[in-house]
């Protein structure tokens, strides 16, 4: 073998780290290196076919598109060759010399930290070409680019800190050939049964022929184009596993064949688990786009929106031109139609599932619901999207319950035109919040939103089937008061005389003068039962949690002032009224007003400085303990 210009190159630090881990750990799933190499070979063949469809001129036009695997059991050598697009000198440096994965640093960290989970991590994401060093002592990769002017090259490495790269004075044909000298403990990969079983398990659906020595080992056709009646559940499952690298079968399988107005076949799957671990997900979603069985785009994100990104699968159409370029796909009218048809099909499938098999739908919701909620901006499919949402609600028996908006609507009171929701961290907190008291008294259902994104979802949607979504701290009380109480008033508060009511108004004025500009108004509450006071937003203002969000994100955001309501049924307020009647300047009123106000802020999570509250509370409890002791002494 004649080489020229042998150059030594250093691997980048990140690559060295990865190599070190891969080479020195014994992973039980290391067979996946073969899957990675075959998948690279298949990609290279896809790329060549793509160029050929665009009538590009290229080297060795008569070479068949295929993958060949050879082995030498005695010498422990395994060779994988393809007639794909190949690589030039420069391409080898940029493609093989560095890790392509966008989150590789995070990936390495995870590999280091979770040794026992490493198999799973490697199995799911692969580590591409470098996985070869789980089994290789030495690797020699020869490649000849499809571009006629490029010379063949050879890349050699032992998986240490450096690699060698040089031009090859050999009449190499187009494509790439990788020769692996196997480590002693990986010799088994140079045997027919082992290679065959790995290919059957991981690479059976590769669309190019794979020859093991002389024999073709992959046999399965493009499954999505077969008639549904001919496909067995196992075939679907195997295809899913091949496609997703998931070890579990899918939760759902959707095989779609559409002929009009556009023709396409799609084979889609909903995985049992959402694989959004360590944020890999964002660039992991997408459907594979084929045109007449030729792969045009891997993981096309234009075919499916991010909120349905948990759906995996392939789409194949007769109606797209083979030479369509990836860049112009988005502007292609047929492509857009296919994409919107797929979205409709998936949403309809989910709606049917929710109706026919609600339990199964809930499983999907629990796993993928968080991602699905991102669809609040898909206005075209707003109704279908909203129909599929699930939330906990005051009518659920505990925090594990889910209701749909349609179920809520079926239960609304006569003339109720609004859907009420509250946002909080736990169901218990929402049930005991002062704002919920009136809903409980009136028996009006409230959706309990426990995920921060939920509020954006409902606020952005605005309405559904003529019902407006309204947050409980923004209600127009008049619309709720008109409904009859379903719960008896158990506060046993005395009926206030006309005179007392007048004094109560003055007390409210007094409290307003104490709290000053901290509140817009102090008023007598009609919504409270068991809490002495609460803060509410003036109508048409932003919700409390939206305000909190703005405060976090915008430095200068001034939170709007709220209305402070006091509850005339509450013992404390009645006592304050008595004190006020005796001496309207009594300082106890002032201390209580601040205490009630700051406690309300605390409950909403918007108390900025708790020091005054802390001191006042301690002082008042101390005084109360004195009074308590005195009262006890008097009893004896
Ligand atoms: P990935 O396949 O995820 O991009 P890899 O580490 O497996 O990452 O490969 C890196 C790059 O090397 C590929 O994107 C491709 O450009 C190039 N490559 C790998 N194997 C081949 C091959 N057999 N033929 C042509 N190019 C290849």
PDB file of C-alpha atoms in Angstrom, residues 283-553:
ATOM      1  CA  UNK A 283     -32.915  18.469  17.585  1.00  0.00           C
ATOM      2  CA  UNK A 284     -33.925  14.831  17.735  1.00  0.00           C
ATOM      3  CA  UNK A 285     -37.455  15.067  16.414  1.00  0.00           C
ATOM      4  CA  UNK A 286     -38.669  14.872  12.830  1.00  0.00           C
ATOM      5  CA  UNK A 287     -39.958  12.337  10.308  1.00  0.00           C
ATOM      6  CA  UNK A 288     -37.872  10.718   7.599  1.00  0.00           C
ATOM      7  CA  UNK A 289     -38.996  11.903   4.201  1.00  0.00           C
ATOM      8  CA  UNK A 290     -38.790   9.555   1.225  1.00  0.00           C
ATOM      9  CA  UNK A 291     -39.747  10.201  -2.364  1.00  0.00           C
ATOM     10  CA  UNK A 292     -40.462   6.937  -4.159  1.00  0.00           C
ATOM     11  CA  UNK A 293     -38.432   5.004  -1.597  1.00  0.00           C
ATOM     12  CA  UNK A 294     -35.449   7.311  -1.874  1.00  0.00           C
ATOM     13  CA  UNK A 295     -34.542   9.028   1.388  1.00  0.00           C
ATOM     14  CA  UNK A 296     -34.616  12.776   0.784  1.00  0.00           C
ATOM     15  CA  UNK A 297     -34.385  14.086   4.301  1.00  0.00           C
ATOM     16  CA  UNK A 298     -33.616  12.433   7.586  1.00  0.00           C
ATOM     17  CA  UNK A 299     -35.669  13.754  10.536  1.00  0.00           C
ATOM     18  CA  UNK A 300     -37.417  16.459   8.587  1.00  0.00           C
ATOM     19  CA  UNK A 301     -38.702  19.072  10.995  1.00  0.00           C
ATOM     20  CA  UNK A 302     -40.849  20.686   8.358  1.00  0.00           C
ATOM     21  CA  UNK A 303     -43.068  17.630   8.155  1.00  0.00           C
ATOM     22  CA  UNK A 304     -44.194  17.733  11.734  1.00  0.00           C
ATOM     23  CA  UNK A 305     -44.290  20.538  14.305  1.00  0.00           C
ATOM     24  CA  UNK A 306     -42.292  20.331  17.517  1.00  0.00           C
ATOM     25  CA  UNK A 307     -45.350  19.734  19.652  1.00  0.00           C
ATOM     26  CA  UNK A 308     -45.998  16.457  17.825  1.00  0.00           C
ATOM     27  CA  UNK A 309     -42.275  15.714  17.796  1.00  0.00           C
ATOM     28  CA  UNK A 310     -42.775  12.653  19.983  1.00  0.00           C
ATOM     29  CA  UNK A 311     -44.177  10.932  16.885  1.00  0.00           C
ATOM     30  CA  UNK A 312     -41.513   8.920  15.049  1.00  0.00           C
ATOM     31  CA  UNK A 313     -41.684   7.502  11.573  1.00  0.00           C
ATOM     32  CA  UNK A 314     -41.337   7.766   7.837  1.00  0.00           C
ATOM     33  CA  UNK A 315     -43.295   9.464   5.085  1.00  0.00           C
ATOM     34  CA  UNK A 316     -43.049   8.508   1.420  1.00  0.00           C
ATOM     35  CA  UNK A 317     -44.711  10.306  -1.471  1.00  0.00           C
ATOM     36  CA  UNK A 318     -45.040   9.694  -5.202  1.00  0.00           C
ATOM     37  CA  UNK A 319     -46.064  13.276  -5.802  1.00  0.00           C
ATOM     38  CA  UNK A 320     -42.822  15.023  -4.934  1.00  0.00           C
ATOM     39  CA  UNK A 321     -40.060  15.337  -7.521  1.00  0.00           C
ATOM     40  CA  UNK A 322     -37.019  13.188  -6.778  1.00  0.00           C
ATOM     41  CA  UNK A 323     -34.688  16.073  -7.353  1.00  0.00           C
ATOM     42  CA  UNK A 324     -36.429  18.314  -4.847  1.00  0.00           C
ATOM     43  CA  UNK A 325     -33.786  20.041  -2.804  1.00  0.00           C
ATOM     44  CA  UNK A 326     -33.954  20.090   0.962  1.00  0.00           C
ATOM     45  CA  UNK A 327     -33.759  23.855   0.945  1.00  0.00           C
ATOM     46  CA  UNK A 328     -36.812  24.400  -1.236  1.00  0.00           C
ATOM     47  CA  UNK A 329     -38.996  21.745   0.375  1.00  0.00           C
ATOM     48  CA  UNK A 330     -40.721  24.254   2.591  1.00  0.00           C
ATOM     49  CA  UNK A 331     -41.922  26.252  -0.396  1.00  0.00           C
ATOM     50  CA  UNK A 332     -43.218  23.186  -2.183  1.00  0.00           C
ATOM     51  CA  UNK A 333     -47.040  23.179  -2.179  1.00  0.00           C
ATOM     52  CA  UNK A 334     -47.343  19.386  -2.272  1.00  0.00           C
ATOM     53  CA  UNK A 335     -44.985  19.099   0.646  1.00  0.00           C
ATOM     54  CA  UNK A 336     -47.009  21.585   2.713  1.00  0.00           C
ATOM     55  CA  UNK A 337     -50.171  19.644   1.961  1.00  0.00           C
ATOM     56  CA  UNK A 338     -48.578  16.402   3.067  1.00  0.00           C
ATOM     57  CA  UNK A 339     -47.369  18.042   6.230  1.00  0.00           C
ATOM     58  CA  UNK A 340     -50.747  19.524   7.171  1.00  0.00           C
ATOM     59  CA  UNK A 341     -52.471  16.257   6.315  1.00  0.00           C
ATOM     60  CA  UNK A 342     -50.117  14.368   8.628  1.00  0.00           C
ATOM     61  CA  UNK A 343     -50.826  16.788  11.480  1.00  0.00           C
ATOM     62  CA  UNK A 344     -54.570  16.299  10.983  1.00  0.00           C
ATOM     63  CA  UNK A 345     -54.186  12.532  10.844  1.00  0.00           C
ATOM     64  CA  UNK A 346     -52.174  12.441  14.054  1.00  0.00           C
ATOM     65  CA  UNK A 347     -54.594  14.753  15.888  1.00  0.00           C
ATOM     66  CA  UNK A 348     -57.604  12.759  14.686  1.00  0.00           C
ATOM     67  CA  UNK A 349     -55.942   9.561  15.751  1.00  0.00           C
ATOM     68  CA  UNK A 350     -55.370  10.976  19.234  1.00  0.00           C
ATOM     69  CA  UNK A 351     -58.931  12.260  19.478  1.00  0.00           C
ATOM     70  CA  UNK A 352     -60.280   8.849  18.514  1.00  0.00           C
ATOM     71  CA  UNK A 353     -57.992   7.200  21.021  1.00  0.00           C
ATOM     72  CA  UNK A 354     -59.189   9.579  23.751  1.00  0.00           C
ATOM     73  CA  UNK A 355     -62.802   8.687  22.953  1.00  0.00           C
ATOM     74  CA  UNK A 356     -62.471   4.953  22.418  1.00  0.00           C
ATOM     75  CA  UNK A 357     -59.703   4.090  24.835  1.00  0.00           C
ATOM     76  CA  UNK A 358     -59.417   6.931  27.351  1.00  0.00           C
ATOM     77  CA  UNK A 359     -57.094   4.964  29.615  1.00  0.00           C
ATOM     78  CA  UNK A 360     -54.614   4.405  26.828  1.00  0.00           C
ATOM     79  CA  UNK A 361     -54.858   8.018  25.793  1.00  0.00           C
ATOM     80  CA  UNK A 362     -54.039   9.112  29.338  1.00  0.00           C
ATOM     81  CA  UNK A 363     -50.891   7.009  29.254  1.00  0.00           C
ATOM     82  CA  UNK A 364     -49.835   8.873  26.115  1.00  0.00           C
ATOM     83  CA  UNK A 365     -50.808  12.171  27.691  1.00  0.00           C
ATOM     84  CA  UNK A 366     -48.798  11.540  30.844  1.00  0.00           C
ATOM     85  CA  UNK A 367     -45.729  10.720  28.817  1.00  0.00           C
ATOM     86  CA  UNK A 368     -45.941  13.219  25.979  1.00  0.00           C
ATOM     87  CA  UNK A 369     -48.438  15.811  27.247  1.00  0.00           C
ATOM     88  CA  UNK A 370     -45.797  18.321  28.279  1.00  0.00           C
ATOM     89  CA  UNK A 371     -44.406  18.423  24.780  1.00  0.00           C
ATOM     90  CA  UNK A 372     -47.866  18.391  23.239  1.00  0.00           C
ATOM     91  CA  UNK A 373     -48.806  21.561  25.120  1.00  0.00           C
ATOM     92  CA  UNK A 374     -46.316  23.493  22.993  1.00  0.00           C
ATOM     93  CA  UNK A 375     -49.006  23.308  20.319  1.00  0.00           C
ATOM     94  CA  UNK A 376     -50.896  26.260  21.786  1.00  0.00           C
ATOM     95  CA  UNK A 377     -49.565  28.344  18.923  1.00  0.00           C
ATOM     96  CA  UNK A 378     -50.962  26.061  16.198  1.00  0.00           C
ATOM     97  CA  UNK A 379     -53.989  28.227  15.488  1.00  0.00           C
ATOM     98  CA  UNK A 380     -55.028  26.221  12.448  1.00  0.00           C
ATOM     99  CA  UNK A 381     -55.686  23.204  14.638  1.00  0.00           C
ATOM    100  CA  UNK A 382     -56.760  25.108  17.721  1.00  0.00           C
ATOM    101  CA  UNK A 383     -59.988  23.182  18.304  1.00  0.00           C
ATOM    102  CA  UNK A 384     -58.458  19.755  17.933  1.00  0.00           C
ATOM    103  CA  UNK A 385     -55.520  20.765  20.084  1.00  0.00           C
ATOM    104  CA  UNK A 386     -57.772  22.101  22.845  1.00  0.00           C
ATOM    105  CA  UNK A 387     -59.937  19.031  22.696  1.00  0.00           C
ATOM    106  CA  UNK A 388     -56.903  16.911  23.569  1.00  0.00           C
ATOM    107  CA  UNK A 389     -55.714  18.913  26.567  1.00  0.00           C
ATOM    108  CA  UNK A 390     -56.015  17.375  30.006  1.00  0.00           C
ATOM    109  CA  UNK A 391     -55.817  19.068  33.410  1.00  0.00           C
ATOM    110  CA  UNK A 392     -56.452  18.294  36.999  1.00  0.00           C
ATOM    111  CA  UNK A 393     -59.649  19.903  38.250  1.00  0.00           C
ATOM    112  CA  UNK A 394     -61.681  20.571  41.368  1.00  0.00           C
ATOM    113  CA  UNK A 395     -63.948  17.752  40.227  1.00  0.00           C
ATOM    114  CA  UNK A 396     -61.088  15.237  40.168  1.00  0.00           C
ATOM    115  CA  UNK A 397     -60.944  13.104  43.279  1.00  0.00           C
ATOM    116  CA  UNK A 398     -57.218  13.701  43.802  1.00  0.00           C
ATOM    117  CA  UNK A 399     -54.090  15.096  42.163  1.00  0.00           C
ATOM    118  CA  UNK A 400     -53.810  12.154  39.781  1.00  0.00           C
ATOM    119  CA  UNK A 401     -57.094  12.893  38.031  1.00  0.00           C
ATOM    120  CA  UNK A 402     -57.424  14.471  34.582  1.00  0.00           C
ATOM    121  CA  UNK A 403     -60.372  16.113  32.870  1.00  0.00           C
ATOM    122  CA  UNK A 404     -60.800  17.385  29.345  1.00  0.00           C
ATOM    123  CA  UNK A 405     -62.193  20.796  28.467  1.00  0.00           C
ATOM    124  CA  UNK A 406     -65.189  19.096  26.862  1.00  0.00           C
ATOM    125  CA  UNK A 407     -65.937  17.271  30.090  1.00  0.00           C
ATOM    126  CA  UNK A 408     -65.748  20.601  31.906  1.00  0.00           C
ATOM    127  CA  UNK A 409     -68.163  22.141  29.425  1.00  0.00           C
ATOM    128  CA  UNK A 410     -70.604  19.270  29.886  1.00  0.00           C
ATOM    129  CA  UNK A 411     -70.750  20.083  33.572  1.00  0.00           C
ATOM    130  CA  UNK A 412     -71.041  23.885  33.473  1.00  0.00           C
ATOM    131  CA  UNK A 413     -73.926  25.645  35.157  1.00  0.00           C
ATOM    132  CA  UNK A 414     -76.766  26.937  33.063  1.00  0.00           C
ATOM    133  CA  UNK A 415     -75.675  30.278  31.590  1.00  0.00           C
ATOM    134  CA  UNK A 416     -72.030  29.788  32.581  1.00  0.00           C
ATOM    135  CA  UNK A 417     -70.015  31.038  29.638  1.00  0.00           C
ATOM    136  CA  UNK A 418     -66.585  30.930  31.151  1.00  0.00           C
ATOM    137  CA  UNK A 419     -64.105  28.188  31.965  1.00  0.00           C
ATOM    138  CA  UNK A 420     -62.265  28.939  35.203  1.00  0.00           C
ATOM    139  CA  UNK A 421     -58.722  27.950  35.974  1.00  0.00           C
ATOM    140  CA  UNK A 422     -56.215  28.481  38.751  1.00  0.00           C
ATOM    141  CA  UNK A 423     -52.490  28.073  38.584  1.00  0.00           C
ATOM    142  CA  UNK A 424     -50.372  26.847  41.486  1.00  0.00           C
ATOM    143  CA  UNK A 425     -47.708  24.447  42.566  1.00  0.00           C
ATOM    144  CA  UNK A 426     -49.951  21.843  44.178  1.00  0.00           C
ATOM    145  CA  UNK A 427     -53.596  20.899  44.124  1.00  0.00           C
ATOM    146  CA  UNK A 428     -53.793  21.283  47.908  1.00  0.00           C
ATOM    147  CA  UNK A 429     -52.522  24.861  47.716  1.00  0.00           C
ATOM    148  CA  UNK A 430     -55.131  25.724  45.101  1.00  0.00           C
ATOM    149  CA  UNK A 431     -57.972  24.145  47.040  1.00  0.00           C
ATOM    150  CA  UNK A 432     -57.085  26.138  50.144  1.00  0.00           C
ATOM    151  CA  UNK A 433     -56.485  29.430  48.356  1.00  0.00           C
ATOM    152  CA  UNK A 434     -58.880  32.289  49.238  1.00  0.00           C
ATOM    153  CA  UNK A 435     -59.755  32.814  45.565  1.00  0.00           C
ATOM    154  CA  UNK A 436     -61.187  29.322  45.368  1.00  0.00           C
ATOM    155  CA  UNK A 437     -63.659  29.835  48.239  1.00  0.00           C
ATOM    156  CA  UNK A 438     -66.457  31.327  46.175  1.00  0.00           C
ATOM    157  CA  UNK A 439     -66.141  28.592  43.541  1.00  0.00           C
ATOM    158  CA  UNK A 440     -66.480  26.019  46.234  1.00  0.00           C
ATOM    159  CA  UNK A 441     -69.516  27.760  47.677  1.00  0.00           C
ATOM    160  CA  UNK A 442     -71.165  28.004  44.266  1.00  0.00           C
ATOM    161  CA  UNK A 443     -70.126  24.516  43.180  1.00  0.00           C
ATOM    162  CA  UNK A 444     -68.369  25.792  40.055  1.00  0.00           C
ATOM    163  CA  UNK A 445     -65.597  23.631  38.640  1.00  0.00           C
ATOM    164  CA  UNK A 446     -62.097  25.081  38.436  1.00  0.00           C
ATOM    165  CA  UNK A 447     -59.269  23.603  36.354  1.00  0.00           C
ATOM    166  CA  UNK A 448     -56.134  23.218  38.438  1.00  0.00           C
ATOM    167  CA  UNK A 449     -53.044  24.053  36.425  1.00  0.00           C
ATOM    168  CA  UNK A 450     -49.939  22.603  37.988  1.00  0.00           C
ATOM    169  CA  UNK A 451     -47.409  22.931  35.167  1.00  0.00           C
ATOM    170  CA  UNK A 452     -46.023  26.452  34.502  1.00  0.00           C
ATOM    171  CA  UNK A 453     -46.658  26.139  30.763  1.00  0.00           C
ATOM    172  CA  UNK A 454     -50.382  25.453  31.347  1.00  0.00           C
ATOM    173  CA  UNK A 455     -51.164  29.062  32.031  1.00  0.00           C
ATOM    174  CA  UNK A 456     -49.568  30.194  28.779  1.00  0.00           C
ATOM    175  CA  UNK A 457     -51.510  27.515  26.972  1.00  0.00           C
ATOM    176  CA  UNK A 458     -54.923  28.617  28.223  1.00  0.00           C
ATOM    177  CA  UNK A 459     -54.112  32.318  28.086  1.00  0.00           C
ATOM    178  CA  UNK A 460     -52.921  31.990  24.481  1.00  0.00           C
ATOM    179  CA  UNK A 461     -55.915  29.926  23.434  1.00  0.00           C
ATOM    180  CA  UNK A 462     -58.274  32.499  24.958  1.00  0.00           C
ATOM    181  CA  UNK A 463     -61.436  30.572  24.236  1.00  0.00           C
ATOM    182  CA  UNK A 464     -62.929  27.278  23.089  1.00  0.00           C
ATOM    183  CA  UNK A 465     -66.423  26.610  21.726  1.00  0.00           C
ATOM    184  CA  UNK A 466     -67.679  30.055  22.829  1.00  0.00           C
ATOM    185  CA  UNK A 467     -66.326  29.621  26.323  1.00  0.00           C
ATOM    186  CA  UNK A 468     -63.689  32.031  27.561  1.00  0.00           C
ATOM    187  CA  UNK A 469     -60.803  30.843  29.699  1.00  0.00           C
ATOM    188  CA  UNK A 470     -60.673  32.998  32.851  1.00  0.00           C
ATOM    189  CA  UNK A 471     -58.214  32.819  35.709  1.00  0.00           C
ATOM    190  CA  UNK A 472     -59.825  32.723  39.162  1.00  0.00           C
ATOM    191  CA  UNK A 473     -58.115  35.891  40.369  1.00  0.00           C
ATOM    192  CA  UNK A 474     -59.466  37.854  37.411  1.00  0.00           C
ATOM    193  CA  UNK A 475     -63.137  37.042  37.521  1.00  0.00           C
ATOM    194  CA  UNK A 476     -65.968  39.451  37.114  1.00  0.00           C
ATOM    195  CA  UNK A 477     -67.646  38.607  40.412  1.00  0.00           C
ATOM    196  CA  UNK A 478     -71.091  39.488  39.112  1.00  0.00           C
ATOM    197  CA  UNK A 479     -70.948  36.564  36.701  1.00  0.00           C
ATOM    198  CA  UNK A 480     -70.378  34.166  39.562  1.00  0.00           C
ATOM    199  CA  UNK A 481     -72.494  35.642  42.298  1.00  0.00           C
ATOM    200  CA  UNK A 482     -75.654  35.086  40.299  1.00  0.00           C
ATOM    201  CA  UNK A 483     -75.323  31.323  40.743  1.00  0.00           C
ATOM    202  CA  UNK A 484     -76.937  29.809  43.792  1.00  0.00           C
ATOM    203  CA  UNK A 485     -74.854  28.565  46.695  1.00  0.00           C
ATOM    204  CA  UNK A 486     -74.513  24.815  46.844  1.00  0.00           C
ATOM    205  CA  UNK A 487     -72.698  24.846  50.143  1.00  0.00           C
ATOM    206  CA  UNK A 488     -74.232  26.256  53.268  1.00  0.00           C
ATOM    207  CA  UNK A 489     -72.517  29.207  54.869  1.00  0.00           C
ATOM    208  CA  UNK A 490     -70.797  27.617  57.842  1.00  0.00           C
ATOM    209  CA  UNK A 491     -69.033  30.690  59.092  1.00  0.00           C
ATOM    210  CA  UNK A 492     -71.904  31.439  61.495  1.00  0.00           C
ATOM    211  CA  UNK A 493     -71.095  35.097  61.265  1.00  0.00           C
ATOM    212  CA  UNK A 494     -73.577  37.397  62.963  1.00  0.00           C
ATOM    213  CA  UNK A 495     -75.797  39.475  60.696  1.00  0.00           C
ATOM    214  CA  UNK A 496     -74.385  43.018  60.668  1.00  0.00           C
ATOM    215  CA  UNK A 497     -76.707  45.893  61.447  1.00  0.00           C
ATOM    216  CA  UNK A 498     -77.078  48.828  59.061  1.00  0.00           C
ATOM    217  CA  UNK A 499     -74.990  50.852  61.407  1.00  0.00           C
ATOM    218  CA  UNK A 500     -72.265  48.247  61.531  1.00  0.00           C
ATOM    219  CA  UNK A 501     -72.233  48.065  57.742  1.00  0.00           C
ATOM    220  CA  UNK A 502     -71.563  51.768  57.632  1.00  0.00           C
ATOM    221  CA  UNK A 503     -68.748  51.385  60.151  1.00  0.00           C
ATOM    222  CA  UNK A 504     -67.395  48.519  58.076  1.00  0.00           C
ATOM    223  CA  UNK A 505     -67.148  50.824  55.083  1.00  0.00           C
ATOM    224  CA  UNK A 506     -65.282  53.338  57.200  1.00  0.00           C
ATOM    225  CA  UNK A 507     -62.991  50.590  58.430  1.00  0.00           C
ATOM    226  CA  UNK A 508     -62.223  49.691  54.815  1.00  0.00           C
ATOM    227  CA  UNK A 509     -61.410  53.361  54.135  1.00  0.00           C
ATOM    228  CA  UNK A 510     -59.214  53.394  57.203  1.00  0.00           C
ATOM    229  CA  UNK A 511     -57.304  50.302  56.002  1.00  0.00           C
ATOM    230  CA  UNK A 512     -56.873  51.892  52.580  1.00  0.00           C
ATOM    231  CA  UNK A 513     -55.364  54.976  54.223  1.00  0.00           C
ATOM    232  CA  UNK A 514     -52.998  52.707  56.180  1.00  0.00           C
ATOM    233  CA  UNK A 515     -51.875  50.682  53.168  1.00  0.00           C
ATOM    234  CA  UNK A 516     -51.778  53.744  50.937  1.00  0.00           C
ATOM    235  CA  UNK A 517     -50.531  53.201  47.393  1.00  0.00           C
ATOM    236  CA  UNK A 518     -49.772  49.566  48.000  1.00  0.00           C
ATOM    237  CA  UNK A 519     -53.341  48.747  46.971  1.00  0.00           C
ATOM    238  CA  UNK A 520     -55.773  50.340  44.546  1.00  0.00           C
ATOM    239  CA  UNK A 521     -58.782  49.856  46.738  1.00  0.00           C
ATOM    240  CA  UNK A 522     -59.938  48.143  49.925  1.00  0.00           C
ATOM    241  CA  UNK A 523     -63.363  46.584  49.676  1.00  0.00           C
ATOM    242  CA  UNK A 524     -65.745  44.288  51.496  1.00  0.00           C
ATOM    243  CA  UNK A 525     -65.381  40.825  50.025  1.00  0.00           C
ATOM    244  CA  UNK A 526     -68.204  38.795  48.584  1.00  0.00           C
ATOM    245  CA  UNK A 527     -66.007  35.912  47.570  1.00  0.00           C
ATOM    246  CA  UNK A 528     -64.435  34.917  50.854  1.00  0.00           C
ATOM    247  CA  UNK A 529     -65.721  32.418  53.399  1.00  0.00           C
ATOM    248  CA  UNK A 530     -62.958  31.232  55.678  1.00  0.00           C
ATOM    249  CA  UNK A 531     -60.040  33.545  54.928  1.00  0.00           C
ATOM    250  CA  UNK A 532     -59.973  36.992  56.557  1.00  0.00           C
ATOM    251  CA  UNK A 533     -58.612  38.809  53.498  1.00  0.00           C
ATOM    252  CA  UNK A 534     -57.158  38.375  50.031  1.00  0.00           C
ATOM    253  CA  UNK A 535     -55.707  40.278  47.099  1.00  0.00           C
ATOM    254  CA  UNK A 536     -57.428  40.255  43.718  1.00  0.00           C
ATOM    255  CA  UNK A 537     -56.560  41.653  40.350  1.00  0.00           C
ATOM    256  CA  UNK A 538     -58.694  44.395  38.865  1.00  0.00           C
ATOM    257  CA  UNK A 539     -60.662  42.953  35.923  1.00  0.00           C
ATOM    258  CA  UNK A 540     -58.878  42.795  32.580  1.00  0.00           C
ATOM    259  CA  UNK A 541     -55.462  42.967  34.156  1.00  0.00           C
ATOM    260  CA  UNK A 542     -52.750  40.370  33.723  1.00  0.00           C
ATOM    261  CA  UNK A 543     -53.021  37.277  35.874  1.00  0.00           C
ATOM    262  CA  UNK A 544     -50.850  37.061  38.994  1.00  0.00           C
ATOM    263  CA  UNK A 545     -48.596  34.366  37.622  1.00  0.00           C
ATOM    264  CA  UNK A 546     -48.134  36.216  34.343  1.00  0.00           C
ATOM    265  CA  UNK A 547     -47.135  39.269  36.386  1.00  0.00           C
ATOM    266  CA  UNK A 548     -44.673  37.166  38.319  1.00  0.00           C
ATOM    267  CA  UNK A 549     -43.219  35.892  35.072  1.00  0.00           C
ATOM    268  CA  UNK A 550     -42.805  39.424  33.723  1.00  0.00           C
ATOM    269  CA  UNK A 551     -41.135  40.479  36.913  1.00  0.00           C
ATOM    270  CA  UNK A 552     -38.638  37.661  36.544  1.00  0.00           C
ATOM    271  CA  UNK A 553     -37.890  38.384  32.915  1.00  0.00           C
TER     272      UNK A 553
END
